[in-house]
GROMACS .gro file of C-alpha atoms in nm:
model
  152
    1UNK     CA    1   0.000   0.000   0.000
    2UNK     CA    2   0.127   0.287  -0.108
    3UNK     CA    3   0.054   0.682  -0.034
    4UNK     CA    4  -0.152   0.829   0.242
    5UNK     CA    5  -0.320   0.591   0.518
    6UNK     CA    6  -0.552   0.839   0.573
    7UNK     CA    7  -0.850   0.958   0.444
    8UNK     CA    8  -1.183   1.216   0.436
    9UNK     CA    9  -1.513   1.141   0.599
   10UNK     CA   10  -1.803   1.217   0.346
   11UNK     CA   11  -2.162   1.122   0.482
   12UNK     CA   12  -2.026   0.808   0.664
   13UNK     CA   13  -1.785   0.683   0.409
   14UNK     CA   14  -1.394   0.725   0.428
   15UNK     CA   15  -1.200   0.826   0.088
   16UNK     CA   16  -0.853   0.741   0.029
   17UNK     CA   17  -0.739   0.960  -0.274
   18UNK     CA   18  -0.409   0.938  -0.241
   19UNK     CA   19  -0.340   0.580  -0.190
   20UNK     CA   20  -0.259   0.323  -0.466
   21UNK     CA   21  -0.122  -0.095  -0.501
   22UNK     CA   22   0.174  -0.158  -0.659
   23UNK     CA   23   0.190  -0.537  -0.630
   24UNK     CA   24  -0.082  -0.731  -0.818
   25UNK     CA   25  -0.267  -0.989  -0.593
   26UNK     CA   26  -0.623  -0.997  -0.386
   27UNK     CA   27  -0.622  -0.742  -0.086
   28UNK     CA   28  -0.878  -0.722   0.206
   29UNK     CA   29  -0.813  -0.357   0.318
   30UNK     CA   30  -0.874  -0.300   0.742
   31UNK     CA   31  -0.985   0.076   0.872
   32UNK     CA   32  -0.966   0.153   1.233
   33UNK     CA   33  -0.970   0.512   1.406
   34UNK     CA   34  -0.932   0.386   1.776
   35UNK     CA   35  -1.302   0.478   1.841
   36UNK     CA   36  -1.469   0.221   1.638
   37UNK     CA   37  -1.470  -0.131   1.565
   38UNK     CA   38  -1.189  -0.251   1.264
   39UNK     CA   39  -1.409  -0.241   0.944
   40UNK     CA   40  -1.266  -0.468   0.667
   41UNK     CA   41  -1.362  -0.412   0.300
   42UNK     CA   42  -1.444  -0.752   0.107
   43UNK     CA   43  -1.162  -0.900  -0.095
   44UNK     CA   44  -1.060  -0.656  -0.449
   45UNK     CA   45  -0.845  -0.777  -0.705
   46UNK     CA   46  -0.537  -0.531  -0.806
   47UNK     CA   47  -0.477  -0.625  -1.149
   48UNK     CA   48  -0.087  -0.624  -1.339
   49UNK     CA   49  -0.062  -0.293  -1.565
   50UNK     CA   50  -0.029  -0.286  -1.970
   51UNK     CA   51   0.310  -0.425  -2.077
   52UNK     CA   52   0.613  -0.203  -1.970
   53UNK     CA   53   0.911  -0.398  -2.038
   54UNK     CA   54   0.997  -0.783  -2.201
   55UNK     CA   55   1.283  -1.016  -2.074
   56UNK     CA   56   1.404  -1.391  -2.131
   57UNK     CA   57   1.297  -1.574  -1.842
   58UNK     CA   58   1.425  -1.908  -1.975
   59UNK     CA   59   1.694  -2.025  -2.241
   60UNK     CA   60   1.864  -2.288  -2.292
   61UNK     CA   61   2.332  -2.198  -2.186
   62UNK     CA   62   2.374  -2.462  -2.548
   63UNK     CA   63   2.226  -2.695  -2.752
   64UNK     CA   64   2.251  -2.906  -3.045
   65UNK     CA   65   2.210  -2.834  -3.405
   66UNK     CA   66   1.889  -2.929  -3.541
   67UNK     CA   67   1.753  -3.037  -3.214
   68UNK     CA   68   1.477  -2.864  -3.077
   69UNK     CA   69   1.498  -2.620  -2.763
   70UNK     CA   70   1.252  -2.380  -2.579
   71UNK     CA   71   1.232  -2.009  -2.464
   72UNK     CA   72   1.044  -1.810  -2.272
   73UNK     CA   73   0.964  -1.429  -2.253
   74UNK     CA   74   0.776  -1.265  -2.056
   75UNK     CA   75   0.646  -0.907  -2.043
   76UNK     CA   76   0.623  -0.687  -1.726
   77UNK     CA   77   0.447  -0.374  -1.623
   78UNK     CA   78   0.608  -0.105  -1.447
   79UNK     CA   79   0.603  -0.247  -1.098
   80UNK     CA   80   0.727  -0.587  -1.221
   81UNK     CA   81   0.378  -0.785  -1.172
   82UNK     CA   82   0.366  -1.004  -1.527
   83UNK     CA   83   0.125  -0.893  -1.754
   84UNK     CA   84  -0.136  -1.128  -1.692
   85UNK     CA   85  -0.423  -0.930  -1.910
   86UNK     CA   86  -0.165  -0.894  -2.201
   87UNK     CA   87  -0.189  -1.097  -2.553
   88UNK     CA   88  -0.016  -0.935  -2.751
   89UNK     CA   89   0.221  -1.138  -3.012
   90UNK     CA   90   0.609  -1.176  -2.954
   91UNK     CA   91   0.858  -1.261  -3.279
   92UNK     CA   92   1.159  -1.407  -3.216
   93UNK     CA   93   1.456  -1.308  -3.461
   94UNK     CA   94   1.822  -1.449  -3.437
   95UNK     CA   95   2.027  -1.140  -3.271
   96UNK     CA   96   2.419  -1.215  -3.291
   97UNK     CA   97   2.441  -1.533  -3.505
   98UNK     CA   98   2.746  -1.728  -3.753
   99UNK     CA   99   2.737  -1.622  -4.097
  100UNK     CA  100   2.465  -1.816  -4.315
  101UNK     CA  101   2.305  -1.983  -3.995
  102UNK     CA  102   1.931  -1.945  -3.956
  103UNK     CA  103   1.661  -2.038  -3.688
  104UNK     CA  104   1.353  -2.235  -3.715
  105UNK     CA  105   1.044  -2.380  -3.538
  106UNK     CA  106   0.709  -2.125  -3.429
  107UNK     CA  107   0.869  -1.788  -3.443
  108UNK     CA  108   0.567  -1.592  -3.313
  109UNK     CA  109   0.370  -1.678  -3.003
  110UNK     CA  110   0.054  -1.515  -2.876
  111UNK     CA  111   0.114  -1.349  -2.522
  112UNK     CA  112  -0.070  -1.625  -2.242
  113UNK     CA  113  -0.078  -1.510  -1.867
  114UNK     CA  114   0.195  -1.289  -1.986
  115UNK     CA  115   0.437  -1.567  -2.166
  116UNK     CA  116   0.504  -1.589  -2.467
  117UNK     CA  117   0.658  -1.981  -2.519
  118UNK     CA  118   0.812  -2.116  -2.770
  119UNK     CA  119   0.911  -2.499  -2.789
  120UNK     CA  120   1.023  -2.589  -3.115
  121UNK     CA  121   1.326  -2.369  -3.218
  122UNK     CA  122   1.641  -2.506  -3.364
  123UNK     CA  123   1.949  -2.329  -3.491
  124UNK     CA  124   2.133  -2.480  -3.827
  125UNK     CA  125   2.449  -2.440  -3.749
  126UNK     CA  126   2.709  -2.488  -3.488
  127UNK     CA  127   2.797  -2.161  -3.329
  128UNK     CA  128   2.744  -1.892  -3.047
  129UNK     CA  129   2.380  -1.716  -3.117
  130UNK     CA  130   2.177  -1.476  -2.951
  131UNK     CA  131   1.809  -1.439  -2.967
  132UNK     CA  132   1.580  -1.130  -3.009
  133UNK     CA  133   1.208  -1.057  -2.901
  134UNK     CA  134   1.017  -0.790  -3.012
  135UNK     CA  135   0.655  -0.726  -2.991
  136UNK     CA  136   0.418  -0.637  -2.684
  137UNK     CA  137   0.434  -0.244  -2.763
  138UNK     CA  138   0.807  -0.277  -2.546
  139UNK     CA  139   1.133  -0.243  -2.654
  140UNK     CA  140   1.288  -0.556  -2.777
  141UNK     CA  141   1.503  -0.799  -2.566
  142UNK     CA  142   1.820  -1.007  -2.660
  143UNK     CA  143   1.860  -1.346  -2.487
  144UNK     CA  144   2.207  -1.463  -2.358
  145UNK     CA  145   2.398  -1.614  -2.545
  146UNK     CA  146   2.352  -1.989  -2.628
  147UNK     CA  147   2.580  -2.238  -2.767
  148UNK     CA  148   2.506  -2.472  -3.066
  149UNK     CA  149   2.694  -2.791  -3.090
  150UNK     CA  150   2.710  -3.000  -3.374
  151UNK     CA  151   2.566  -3.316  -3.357
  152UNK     CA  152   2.711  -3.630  -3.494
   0.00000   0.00000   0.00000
């Protein structure tokens, strides 16, 4: 909870103007002035905020060439809660990559619960490569880098 803890009386009702959630989550809010008894709101969902920023939140350190490997990004809002109410679509481009080499598999994914997955991408070549994501309405992300081994 963030701002003031107090409020103004209006015909029996308390505002709080200057109060606000960062957090996402269910809250039950409590009131007390040390006259009365605590009065407790019923439960009020704080929802995540549009899309403010993407990231990688799983890659695979190497792999093989021409076997299949998965990624994850997922976008944020300002306060970090994952952008539950987002679906949006996230592309996935190679980002640093060796000459010639390209990447396969589902290159766009439709935003769920705020991840974007993709399971089926394999590189061509043996090498060090980076991935990009773009999409959401953020600024695009690169991915670490992973290794691609050849496979005999």
């Amino acid at each position: 909870l963030l701002g003031s803890s107090s409020g103004s009386v209006k015909n029996g009702v308390v505002f709080f103007t200057k109060t606000s959630f960062q957090k996402a989550g269910v809250y039950v809010v409590a009131a007390v002035d040390g006259r009365y008894t605590i009065a407790t709101s019923n439960p009020f969902t704080v929802a995540a905020g549009a899309p403010a920023k993407m990231a990688f939140t799983t890659s695979p350190k190497a792999t093989g060439t021409g076997q299949p490997f998965s990624v994850e990004v997922t976008l944020y809002d300002r306060y970090k809660n994952v952008a539950t109410g987002d679906h949006s679509i996230v592309t996935l481009i190679l980002g640093k990559h060796p000459r010639g080499s390209f990447l396969s598999g589902a290159l766009s994914h439709t935003v769920v619960d705020g991840k974007a997955v993709f399971s089926d991408l394999m590189v061509s070549d043996s090498g060090s490569y980076s991935l990009k994501a773009t999409g959401g309405g953020v600024r695009s992300v690169s991915s670490k880098t992973i290794k691609a081994f050849a496979i005999n």
